[in-house]
CSV table of C-alpha atoms in Angstrom, one decimal:
chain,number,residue,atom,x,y,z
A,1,UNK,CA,-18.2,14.1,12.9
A,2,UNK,CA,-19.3,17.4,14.9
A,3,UNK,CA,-22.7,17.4,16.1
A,4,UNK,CA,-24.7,20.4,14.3
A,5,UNK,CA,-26.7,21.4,17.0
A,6,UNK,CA,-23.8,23.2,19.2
A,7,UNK,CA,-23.0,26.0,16.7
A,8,UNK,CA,-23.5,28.8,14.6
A,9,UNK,CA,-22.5,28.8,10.6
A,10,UNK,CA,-20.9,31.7,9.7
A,11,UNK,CA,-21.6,33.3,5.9
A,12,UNK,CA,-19.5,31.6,3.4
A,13,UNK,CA,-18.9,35.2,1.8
A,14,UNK,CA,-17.5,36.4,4.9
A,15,UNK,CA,-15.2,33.6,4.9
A,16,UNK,CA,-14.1,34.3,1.4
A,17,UNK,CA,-13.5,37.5,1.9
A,18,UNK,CA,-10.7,37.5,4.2
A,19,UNK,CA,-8.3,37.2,1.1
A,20,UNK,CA,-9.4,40.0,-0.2
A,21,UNK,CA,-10.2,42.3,2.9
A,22,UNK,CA,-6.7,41.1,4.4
A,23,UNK,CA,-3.4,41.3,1.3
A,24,UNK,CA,-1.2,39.7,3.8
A,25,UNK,CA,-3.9,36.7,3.3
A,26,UNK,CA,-2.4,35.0,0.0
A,27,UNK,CA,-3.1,31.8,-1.5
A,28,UNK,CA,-1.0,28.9,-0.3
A,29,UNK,CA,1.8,27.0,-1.7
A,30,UNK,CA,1.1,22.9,-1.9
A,31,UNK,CA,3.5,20.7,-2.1
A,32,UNK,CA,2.8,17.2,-1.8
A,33,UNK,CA,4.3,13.7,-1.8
A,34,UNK,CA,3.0,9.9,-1.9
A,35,UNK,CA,4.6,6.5,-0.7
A,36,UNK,CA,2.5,3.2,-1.3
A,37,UNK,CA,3.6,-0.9,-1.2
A,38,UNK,CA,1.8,-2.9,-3.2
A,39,UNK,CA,0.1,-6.3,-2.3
A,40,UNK,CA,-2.9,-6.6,-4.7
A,41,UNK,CA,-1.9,-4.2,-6.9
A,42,UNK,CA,-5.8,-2.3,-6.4
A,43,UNK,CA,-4.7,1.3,-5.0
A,44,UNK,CA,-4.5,4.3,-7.1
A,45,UNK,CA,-3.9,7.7,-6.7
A,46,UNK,CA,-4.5,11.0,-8.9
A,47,UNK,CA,-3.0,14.6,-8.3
A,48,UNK,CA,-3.7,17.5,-10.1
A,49,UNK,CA,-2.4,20.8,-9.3
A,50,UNK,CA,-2.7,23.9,-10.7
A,51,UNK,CA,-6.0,23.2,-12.2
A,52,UNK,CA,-7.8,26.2,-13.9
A,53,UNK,CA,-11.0,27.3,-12.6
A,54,UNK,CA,-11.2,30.0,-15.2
A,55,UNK,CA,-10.0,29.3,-18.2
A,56,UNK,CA,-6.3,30.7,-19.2
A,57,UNK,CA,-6.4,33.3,-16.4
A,58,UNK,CA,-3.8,31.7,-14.2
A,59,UNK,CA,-5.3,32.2,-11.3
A,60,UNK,CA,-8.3,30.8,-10.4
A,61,UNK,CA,-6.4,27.2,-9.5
A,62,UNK,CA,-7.0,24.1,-7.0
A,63,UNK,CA,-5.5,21.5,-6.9
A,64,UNK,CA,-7.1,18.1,-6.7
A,65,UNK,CA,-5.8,15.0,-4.7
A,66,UNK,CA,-7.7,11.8,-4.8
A,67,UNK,CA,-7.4,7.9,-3.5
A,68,UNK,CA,-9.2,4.9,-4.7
A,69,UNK,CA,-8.9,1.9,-3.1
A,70,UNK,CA,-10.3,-1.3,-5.4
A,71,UNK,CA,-11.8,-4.3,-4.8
A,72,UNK,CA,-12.7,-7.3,-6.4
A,73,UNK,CA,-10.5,-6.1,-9.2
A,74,UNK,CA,-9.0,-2.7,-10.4
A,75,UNK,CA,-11.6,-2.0,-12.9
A,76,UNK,CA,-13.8,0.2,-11.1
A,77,UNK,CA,-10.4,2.2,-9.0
A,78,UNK,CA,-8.7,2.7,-12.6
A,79,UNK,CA,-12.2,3.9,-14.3
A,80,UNK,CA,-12.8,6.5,-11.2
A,81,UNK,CA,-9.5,7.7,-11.4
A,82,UNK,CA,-10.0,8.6,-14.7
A,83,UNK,CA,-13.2,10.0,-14.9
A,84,UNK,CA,-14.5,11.7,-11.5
A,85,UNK,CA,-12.5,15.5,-11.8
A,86,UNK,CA,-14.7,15.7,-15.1
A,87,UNK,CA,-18.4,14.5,-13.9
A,88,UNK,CA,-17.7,16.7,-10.7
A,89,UNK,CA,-16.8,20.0,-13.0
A,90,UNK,CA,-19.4,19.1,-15.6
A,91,UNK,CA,-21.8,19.9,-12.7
A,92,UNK,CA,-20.3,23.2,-12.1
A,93,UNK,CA,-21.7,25.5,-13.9
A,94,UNK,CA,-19.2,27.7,-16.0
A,95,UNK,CA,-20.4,31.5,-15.0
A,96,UNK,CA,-19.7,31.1,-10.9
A,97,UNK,CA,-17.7,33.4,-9.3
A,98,UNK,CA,-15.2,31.8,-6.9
A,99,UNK,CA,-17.7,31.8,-3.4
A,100,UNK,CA,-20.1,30.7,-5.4
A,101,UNK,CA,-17.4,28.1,-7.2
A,102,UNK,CA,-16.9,26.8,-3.4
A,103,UNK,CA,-20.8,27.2,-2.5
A,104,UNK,CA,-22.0,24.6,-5.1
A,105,UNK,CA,-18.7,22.4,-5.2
A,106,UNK,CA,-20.1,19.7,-2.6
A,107,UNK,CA,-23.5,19.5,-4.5
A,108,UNK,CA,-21.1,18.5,-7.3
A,109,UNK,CA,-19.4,16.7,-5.7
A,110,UNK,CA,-22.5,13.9,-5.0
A,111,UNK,CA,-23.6,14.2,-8.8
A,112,UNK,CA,-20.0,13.6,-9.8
A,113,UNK,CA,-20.0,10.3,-7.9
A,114,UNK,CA,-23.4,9.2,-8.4
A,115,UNK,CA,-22.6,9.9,-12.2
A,116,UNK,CA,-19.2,8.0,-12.4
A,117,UNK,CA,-21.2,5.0,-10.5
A,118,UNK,CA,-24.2,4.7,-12.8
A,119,UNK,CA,-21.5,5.1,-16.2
A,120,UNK,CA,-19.4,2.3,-14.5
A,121,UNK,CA,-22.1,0.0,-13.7
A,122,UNK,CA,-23.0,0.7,-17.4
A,123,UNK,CA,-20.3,-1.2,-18.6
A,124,UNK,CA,-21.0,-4.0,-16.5
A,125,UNK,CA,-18.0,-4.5,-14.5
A,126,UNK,CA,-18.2,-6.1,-10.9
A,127,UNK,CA,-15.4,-4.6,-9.2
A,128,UNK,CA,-15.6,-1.6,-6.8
A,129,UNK,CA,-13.6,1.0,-4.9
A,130,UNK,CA,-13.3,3.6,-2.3
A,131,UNK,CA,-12.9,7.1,-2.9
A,132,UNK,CA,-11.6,9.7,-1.2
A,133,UNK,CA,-11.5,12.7,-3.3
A,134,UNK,CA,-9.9,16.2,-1.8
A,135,UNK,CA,-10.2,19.1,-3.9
A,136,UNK,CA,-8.4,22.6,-2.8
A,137,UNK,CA,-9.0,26.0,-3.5
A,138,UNK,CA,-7.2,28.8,-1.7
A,139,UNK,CA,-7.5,28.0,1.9
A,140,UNK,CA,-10.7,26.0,1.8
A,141,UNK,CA,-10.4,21.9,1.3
A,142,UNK,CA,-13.7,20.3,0.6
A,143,UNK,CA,-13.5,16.4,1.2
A,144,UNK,CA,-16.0,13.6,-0.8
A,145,UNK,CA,-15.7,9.9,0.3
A,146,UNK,CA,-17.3,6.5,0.4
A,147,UNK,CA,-15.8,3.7,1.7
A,148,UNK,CA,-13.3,3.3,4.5
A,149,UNK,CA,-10.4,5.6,2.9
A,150,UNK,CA,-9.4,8.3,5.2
A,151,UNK,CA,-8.3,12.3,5.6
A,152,UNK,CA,-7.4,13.7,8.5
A,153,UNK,CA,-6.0,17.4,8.5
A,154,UNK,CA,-3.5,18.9,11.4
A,155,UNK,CA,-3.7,22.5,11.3
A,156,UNK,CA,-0.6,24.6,12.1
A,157,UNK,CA,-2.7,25.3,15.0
A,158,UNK,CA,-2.6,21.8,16.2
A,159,UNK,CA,-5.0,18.8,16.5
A,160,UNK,CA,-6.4,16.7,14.2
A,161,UNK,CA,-9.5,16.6,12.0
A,162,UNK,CA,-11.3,13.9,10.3
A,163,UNK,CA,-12.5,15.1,7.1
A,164,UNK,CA,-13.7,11.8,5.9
A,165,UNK,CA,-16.3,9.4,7.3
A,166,UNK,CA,-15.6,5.6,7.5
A,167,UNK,CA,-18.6,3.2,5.4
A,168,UNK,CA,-17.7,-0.1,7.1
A,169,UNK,CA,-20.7,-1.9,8.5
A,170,UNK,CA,-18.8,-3.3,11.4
A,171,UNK,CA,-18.7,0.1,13.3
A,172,UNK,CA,-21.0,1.9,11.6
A,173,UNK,CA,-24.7,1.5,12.6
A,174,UNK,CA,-26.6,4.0,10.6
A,175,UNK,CA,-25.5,2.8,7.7
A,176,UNK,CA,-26.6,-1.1,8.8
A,177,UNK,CA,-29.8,0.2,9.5
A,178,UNK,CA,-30.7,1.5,5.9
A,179,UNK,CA,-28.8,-1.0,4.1
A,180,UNK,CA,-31.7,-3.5,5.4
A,181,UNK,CA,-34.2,-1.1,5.1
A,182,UNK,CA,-32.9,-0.9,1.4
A,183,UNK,CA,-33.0,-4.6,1.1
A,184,UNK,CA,-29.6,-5.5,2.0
A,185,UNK,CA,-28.9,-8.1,4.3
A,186,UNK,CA,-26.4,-7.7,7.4
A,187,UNK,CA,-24.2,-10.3,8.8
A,188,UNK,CA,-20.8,-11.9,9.5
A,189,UNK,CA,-19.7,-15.2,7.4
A,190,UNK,CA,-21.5,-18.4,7.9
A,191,UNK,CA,-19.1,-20.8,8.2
A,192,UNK,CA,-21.7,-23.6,8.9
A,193,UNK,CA,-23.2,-24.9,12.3
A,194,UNK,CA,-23.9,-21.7,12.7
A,195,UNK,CA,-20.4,-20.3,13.1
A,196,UNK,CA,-20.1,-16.9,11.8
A,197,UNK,CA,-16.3,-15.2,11.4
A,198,UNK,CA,-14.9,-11.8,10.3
A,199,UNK,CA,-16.3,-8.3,9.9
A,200,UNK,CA,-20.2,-7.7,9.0
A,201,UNK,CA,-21.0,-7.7,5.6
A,202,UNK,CA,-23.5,-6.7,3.0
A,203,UNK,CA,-25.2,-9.9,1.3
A,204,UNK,CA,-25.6,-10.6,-0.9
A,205,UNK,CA,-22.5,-9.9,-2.2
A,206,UNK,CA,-19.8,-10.0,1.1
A,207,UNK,CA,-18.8,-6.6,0.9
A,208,UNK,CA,-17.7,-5.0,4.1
A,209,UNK,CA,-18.9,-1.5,3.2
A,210,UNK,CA,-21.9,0.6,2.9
A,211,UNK,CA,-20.9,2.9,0.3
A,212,UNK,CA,-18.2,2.7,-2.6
A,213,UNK,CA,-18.2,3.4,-6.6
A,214,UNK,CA,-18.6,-0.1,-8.4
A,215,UNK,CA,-19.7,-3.5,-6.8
A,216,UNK,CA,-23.4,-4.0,-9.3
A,217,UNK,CA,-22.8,-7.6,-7.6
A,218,UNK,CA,-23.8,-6.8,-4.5
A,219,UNK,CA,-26.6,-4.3,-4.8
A,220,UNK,CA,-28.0,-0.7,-5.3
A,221,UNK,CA,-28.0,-0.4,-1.4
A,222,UNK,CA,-24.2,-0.4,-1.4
A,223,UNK,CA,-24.6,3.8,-2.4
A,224,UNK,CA,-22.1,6.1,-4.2
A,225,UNK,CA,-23.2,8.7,-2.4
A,226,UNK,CA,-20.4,10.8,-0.6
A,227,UNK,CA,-19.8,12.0,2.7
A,228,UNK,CA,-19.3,15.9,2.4
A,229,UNK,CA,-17.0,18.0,4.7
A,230,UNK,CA,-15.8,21.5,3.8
A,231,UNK,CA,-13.2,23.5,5.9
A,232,UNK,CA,-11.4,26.5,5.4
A,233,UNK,CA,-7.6,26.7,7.6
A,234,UNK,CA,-6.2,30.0,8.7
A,235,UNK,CA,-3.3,31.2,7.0
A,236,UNK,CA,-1.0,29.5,8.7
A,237,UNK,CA,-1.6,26.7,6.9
A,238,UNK,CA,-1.7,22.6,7.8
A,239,UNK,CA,-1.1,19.5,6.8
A,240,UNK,CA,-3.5,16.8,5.2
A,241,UNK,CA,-2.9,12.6,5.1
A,242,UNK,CA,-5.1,10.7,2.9
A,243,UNK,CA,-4.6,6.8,3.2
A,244,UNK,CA,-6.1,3.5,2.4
A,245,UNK,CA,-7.0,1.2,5.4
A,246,UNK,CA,-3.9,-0.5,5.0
A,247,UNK,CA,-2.7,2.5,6.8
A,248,UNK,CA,-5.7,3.2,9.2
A,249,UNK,CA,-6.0,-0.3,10.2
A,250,UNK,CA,-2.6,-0.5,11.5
A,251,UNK,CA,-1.9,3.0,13.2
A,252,UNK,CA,-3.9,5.5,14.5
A,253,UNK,CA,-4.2,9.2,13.2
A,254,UNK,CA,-2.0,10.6,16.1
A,255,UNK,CA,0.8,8.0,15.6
A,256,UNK,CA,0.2,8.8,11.3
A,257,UNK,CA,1.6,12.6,12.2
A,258,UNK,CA,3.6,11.6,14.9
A,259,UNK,CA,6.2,9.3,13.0
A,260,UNK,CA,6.6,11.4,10.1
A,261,UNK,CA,6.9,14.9,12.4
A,262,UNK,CA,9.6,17.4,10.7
A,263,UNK,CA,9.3,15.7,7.7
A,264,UNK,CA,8.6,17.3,3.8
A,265,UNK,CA,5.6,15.7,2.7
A,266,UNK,CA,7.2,12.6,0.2
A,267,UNK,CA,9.0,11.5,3.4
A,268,UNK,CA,6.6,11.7,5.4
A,269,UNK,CA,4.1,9.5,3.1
A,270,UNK,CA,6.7,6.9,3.3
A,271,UNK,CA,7.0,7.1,6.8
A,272,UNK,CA,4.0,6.5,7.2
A,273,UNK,CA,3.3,3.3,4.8
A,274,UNK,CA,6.6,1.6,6.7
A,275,UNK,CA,5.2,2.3,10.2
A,276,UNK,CA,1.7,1.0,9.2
A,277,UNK,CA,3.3,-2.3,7.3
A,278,UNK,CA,5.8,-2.8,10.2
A,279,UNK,CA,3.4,-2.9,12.9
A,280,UNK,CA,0.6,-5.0,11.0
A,281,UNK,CA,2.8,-6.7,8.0
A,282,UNK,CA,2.0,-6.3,4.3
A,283,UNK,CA,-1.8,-7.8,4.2
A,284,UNK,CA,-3.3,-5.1,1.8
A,285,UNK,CA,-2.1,-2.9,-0.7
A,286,UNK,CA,-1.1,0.3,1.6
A,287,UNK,CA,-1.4,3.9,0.3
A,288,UNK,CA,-0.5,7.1,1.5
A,289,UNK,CA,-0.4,10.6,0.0
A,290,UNK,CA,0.6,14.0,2.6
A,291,UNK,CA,0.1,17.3,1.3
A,292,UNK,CA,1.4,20.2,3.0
A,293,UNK,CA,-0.4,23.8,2.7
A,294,UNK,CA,2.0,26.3,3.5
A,295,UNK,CA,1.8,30.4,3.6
A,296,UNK,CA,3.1,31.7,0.5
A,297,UNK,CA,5.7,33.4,1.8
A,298,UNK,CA,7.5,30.4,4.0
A,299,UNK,CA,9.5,28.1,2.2
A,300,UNK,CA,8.4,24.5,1.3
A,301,UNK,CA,8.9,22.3,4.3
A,302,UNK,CA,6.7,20.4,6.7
A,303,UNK,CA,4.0,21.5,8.9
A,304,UNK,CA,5.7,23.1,12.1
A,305,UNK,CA,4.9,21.4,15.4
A,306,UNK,CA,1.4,22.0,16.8
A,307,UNK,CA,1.1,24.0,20.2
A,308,UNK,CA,0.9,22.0,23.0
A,309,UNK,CA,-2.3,21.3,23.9
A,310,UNK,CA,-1.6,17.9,25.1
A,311,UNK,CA,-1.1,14.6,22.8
A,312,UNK,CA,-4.1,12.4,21.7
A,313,UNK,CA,-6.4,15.5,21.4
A,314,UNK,CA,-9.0,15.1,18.7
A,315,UNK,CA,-10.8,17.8,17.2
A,316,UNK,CA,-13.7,16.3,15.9
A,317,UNK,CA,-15.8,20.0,16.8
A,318,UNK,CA,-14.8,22.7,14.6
A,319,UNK,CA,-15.3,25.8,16.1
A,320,UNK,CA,-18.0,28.1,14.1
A,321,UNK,CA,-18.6,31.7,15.8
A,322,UNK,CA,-22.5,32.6,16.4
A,323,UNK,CA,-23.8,34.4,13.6
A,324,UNK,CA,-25.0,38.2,13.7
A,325,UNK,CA,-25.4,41.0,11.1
A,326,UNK,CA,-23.0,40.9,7.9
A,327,UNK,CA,-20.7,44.0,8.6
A,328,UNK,CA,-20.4,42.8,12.5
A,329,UNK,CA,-19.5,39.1,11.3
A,330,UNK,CA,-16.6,40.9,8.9
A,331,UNK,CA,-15.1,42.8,10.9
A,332,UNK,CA,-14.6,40.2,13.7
A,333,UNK,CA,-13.4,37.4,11.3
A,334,UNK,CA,-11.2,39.6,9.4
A,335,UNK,CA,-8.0,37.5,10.8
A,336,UNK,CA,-8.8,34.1,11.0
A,337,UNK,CA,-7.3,31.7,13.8
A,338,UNK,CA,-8.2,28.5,13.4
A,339,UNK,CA,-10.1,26.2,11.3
A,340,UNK,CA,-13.6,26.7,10.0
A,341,UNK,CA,-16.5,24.3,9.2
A,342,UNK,CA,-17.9,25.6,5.7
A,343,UNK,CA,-20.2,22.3,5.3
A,344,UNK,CA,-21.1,19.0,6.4
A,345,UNK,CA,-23.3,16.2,5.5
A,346,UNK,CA,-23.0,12.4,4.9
A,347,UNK,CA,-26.8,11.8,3.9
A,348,UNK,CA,-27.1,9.2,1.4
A,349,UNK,CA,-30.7,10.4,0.3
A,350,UNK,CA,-29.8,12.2,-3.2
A,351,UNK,CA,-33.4,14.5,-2.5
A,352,UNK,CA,-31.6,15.9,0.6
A,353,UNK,CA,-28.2,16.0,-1.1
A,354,UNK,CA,-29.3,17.9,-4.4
A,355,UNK,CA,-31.9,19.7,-3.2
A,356,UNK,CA,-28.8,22.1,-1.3
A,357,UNK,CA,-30.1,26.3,-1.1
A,358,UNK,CA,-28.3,27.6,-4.0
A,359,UNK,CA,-29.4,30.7,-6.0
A,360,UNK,CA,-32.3,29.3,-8.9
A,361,UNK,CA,-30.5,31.2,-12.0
A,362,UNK,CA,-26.8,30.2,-11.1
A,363,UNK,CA,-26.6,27.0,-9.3
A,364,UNK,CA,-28.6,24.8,-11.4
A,365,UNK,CA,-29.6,24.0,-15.3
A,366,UNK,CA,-33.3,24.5,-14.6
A,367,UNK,CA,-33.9,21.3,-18.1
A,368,UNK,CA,-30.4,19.4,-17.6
A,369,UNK,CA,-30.7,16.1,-15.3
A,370,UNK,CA,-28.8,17.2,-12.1
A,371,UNK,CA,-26.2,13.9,-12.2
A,372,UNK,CA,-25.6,13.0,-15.5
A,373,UNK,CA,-25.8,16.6,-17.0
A,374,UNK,CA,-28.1,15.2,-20.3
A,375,UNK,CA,-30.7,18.0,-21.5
A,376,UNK,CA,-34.2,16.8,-20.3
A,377,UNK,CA,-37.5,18.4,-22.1
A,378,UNK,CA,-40.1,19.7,-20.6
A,379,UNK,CA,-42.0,17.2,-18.8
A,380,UNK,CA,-39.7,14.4,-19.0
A,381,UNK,CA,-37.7,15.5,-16.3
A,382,UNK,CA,-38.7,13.8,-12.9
A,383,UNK,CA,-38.2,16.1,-9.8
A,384,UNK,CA,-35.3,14.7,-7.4
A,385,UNK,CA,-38.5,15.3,-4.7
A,386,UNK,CA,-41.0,12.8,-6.8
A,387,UNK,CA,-41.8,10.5,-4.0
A,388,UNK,CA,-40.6,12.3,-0.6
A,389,UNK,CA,-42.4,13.8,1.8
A,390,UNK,CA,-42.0,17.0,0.3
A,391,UNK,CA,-43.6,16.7,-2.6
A,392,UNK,CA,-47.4,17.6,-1.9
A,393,UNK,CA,-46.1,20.8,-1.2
A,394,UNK,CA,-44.1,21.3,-4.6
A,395,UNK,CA,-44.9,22.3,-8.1
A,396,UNK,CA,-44.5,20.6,-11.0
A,397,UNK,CA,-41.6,22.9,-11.8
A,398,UNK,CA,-39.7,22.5,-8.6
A,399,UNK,CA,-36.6,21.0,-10.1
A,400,UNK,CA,-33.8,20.1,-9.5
A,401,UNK,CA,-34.6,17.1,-12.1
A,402,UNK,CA,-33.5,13.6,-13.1
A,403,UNK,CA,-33.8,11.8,-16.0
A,404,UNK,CA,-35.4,8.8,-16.5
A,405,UNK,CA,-32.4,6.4,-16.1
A,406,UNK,CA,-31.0,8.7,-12.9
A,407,UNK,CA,-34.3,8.5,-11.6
A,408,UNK,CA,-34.1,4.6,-11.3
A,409,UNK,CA,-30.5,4.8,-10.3
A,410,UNK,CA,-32.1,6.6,-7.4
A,411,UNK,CA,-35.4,4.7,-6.5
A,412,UNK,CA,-33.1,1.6,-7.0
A,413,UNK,CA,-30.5,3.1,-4.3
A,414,UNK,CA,-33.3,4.0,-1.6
A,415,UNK,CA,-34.6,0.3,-1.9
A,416,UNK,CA,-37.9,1.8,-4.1
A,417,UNK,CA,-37.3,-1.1,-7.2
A,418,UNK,CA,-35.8,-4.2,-7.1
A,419,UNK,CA,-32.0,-3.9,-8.6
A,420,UNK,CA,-32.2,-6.7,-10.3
A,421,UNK,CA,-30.4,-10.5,-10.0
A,422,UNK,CA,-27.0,-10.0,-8.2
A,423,UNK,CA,-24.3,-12.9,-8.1
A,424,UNK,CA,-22.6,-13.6,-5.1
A,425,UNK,CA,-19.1,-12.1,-5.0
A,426,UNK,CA,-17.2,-11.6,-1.9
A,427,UNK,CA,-15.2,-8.5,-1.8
A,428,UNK,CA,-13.0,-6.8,0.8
């Protein structure tokens, strides 16, 4: 993840505009391919493409490309599948224009996964999953996940991204610290006289991760809340790999691109899962998807070679120019180079997620809960600040607002009620 302090965001509008300011700029072509073998049978995948942000104008499209890894059962992956795309566009509201479409999607994005989690849990199903969720419009690709899923993106430029963030408690310690300061407790398996085995895990419960859709067994700790990331390439394009750990636990991102190089995308997925399984063997269901984004005008084939700037290079800094007047910014960014950093934040807190600086009369339904999407009346609505340090300085007004039932989901997820009796369950 880059470190915020050592750069400068540049206007989304400016960003946006390039298509428009530039007609060589056009959207990109996808094409995409997937390649998985099967151990558990708990991996899913949905793709969507040419979906319409307007309505029957045949133009305003992304496409949508997501991975959901189960555990502890499918329930919870199959349910996700089916149901995430809509809670993340019922949060959208319908009269955006398309910067401000892209502006609000990652604020979506949260409700949409806090909303499919609480509806899940609803039903009372124990299972859980991973989720990482890529949506794309034009040349921006905005990335959601929870859990240990991954994306990485190689630019035609060269190097590799991480767009995801990885929830394991084993090698993440920010998340161990507020899983105990939620309640949760942190540790390895107790195998008796004190012997302890394996990865850390959440108790109770056993699962091995922070975050993920699902799991009620374990706790409200274990948080459906995303990690955000939101790039926009240049126009030549890139390539993006989205696997379960099955893949990531076996080969590295590097070796990922580097066995499937020259490849079309359904190849290269393949490639991918068999040089993952070969070096590690078959021990979990193994899932790959590659999508390749492509100038308009070159044919469909695989991401050319990257410049040589030396194997192993990681680009976990993405380059965002210091920010000046509006028509200065414009005309230097008119041609981009290289890839962009729109948006980034993997803050489990839902009063710092939903609380993102949108316009008042556009971004938000100023009486509609800001998960679930339920009309609250006046005065039942709590404001997603109730309880934070910001509040003192807030009106009653100050939205946006939860409902009742959102409003537990949240106190329950920052450790502020007791979630209730759990039964033990280990998972991943």
């Amino acid at each position: 993840m880059s470190s915020k302090g050592e750069h400068h965001s540049i206007p989304l509008s400016v960003l946006l505009k390039r298509e428009s300011a530039n007609e060589k700029i056009d959207n990109p072509e996808l094409v995409h391919g997937q390649f998985n073998q099967s151990k558990k049978g708990e991996d899913f995948t949905f793709v969507k493409t040419e979906c319409q942000r307007v309505t029957g104008d045949g133009l305003t499209t992304f496409s949508v490309f997501g991975l959901f890894d189960g555990h502890n059962g499918s329930a919870a992956a199959i349910y996700t599948k089916e149901n995430l795309l809509n809670n993340v566009l019922a949060a959208l509201p319908s009269d955006l224009n398309r910067d401000e479409w892209v502006s609000a999607l990652p604020r979506a994005l949260v409700a949409g996964f806090v909303k499919t989690d609480k509806d899940f849990q609803e039903r009372a199903r124990t299972s859980g999953t991973t989720v990482t969720f890529v949506i794309v419009e034009g040349w921006v690709v905005s990335v959601a996940s929870v859990g240990d899923s991954r994306c990485i993106l190689e630019p035609a430029e060269g190097g590799v991204y991480h767009l995801s963030a990885d929830h394991r408690l084993e090698i993440n310690e920010e998340e161990r610290d507020r899983v105990t300061a939620s309640g949760g407790e942190v540790g390895r398996l107790n195998t008796g006289g004190g012997t302890e085995i394996g990865p850390l895990r959440c108790w109770p419960g056993g699962l091995c991760l922070s975050r993920s859709i699902g799991d009620l067994d374990v706790g409200e700790y274990i948080v459906p809340v995303p990690y955000v990331k939101q790039v926009k390439l240049s126009s030549s394009g890139g390539r993006l790999v989205i696997s379960s750990d099955g893949v990531w636990d076996a080969i590295s991102a590097e070796e990922s691109l580097d066995c499937c190089r020259g490849l079309p995308p359904e190849a290269s997925a393949e490639h991918i899962v068999k040089a993952a399984v070969g070096k590690k063997g078959i021990r979990d269901d193994t899932t790959c998807i590659v999508v390749d984004i492509l100038p308009s005008e070159k044919p469909a084939a695989s991401v050319p070679p990257p410049k040589k700037q030396g194997k192993g290079i990681i680009k976990s800094m993405f380059k965002r120019k210091s920010s000046g007047s509006s028509s200065n910014i414009e005309k230097e960014y008119l041609e981009p180079d290289e890839v962009e950093e729109l948006f980034e934040e993997g803050s489990a807190m839902l009063s710092e997620r939903l609380d993102t600086k949108y316009p008042l009369c556009n971004m938000f339904k100023l009486f509609m809960c800001a998960v679930c999407q339920v009309e609250v009346k006046p005065g039942e609505g709590v404001s997603i600040h109730a309880g934070t340090a910001n509040c003192p300085k807030l009106r009653p007004w100050d939205g946006p607002f939860l409902c009742a039932s959102c409003q537990e989901k949240k106190d329950a997820m920052e450790g502020k009620r007791s979630s209730g009796d759990r039964h033990s369950s280990e998972s991943d």
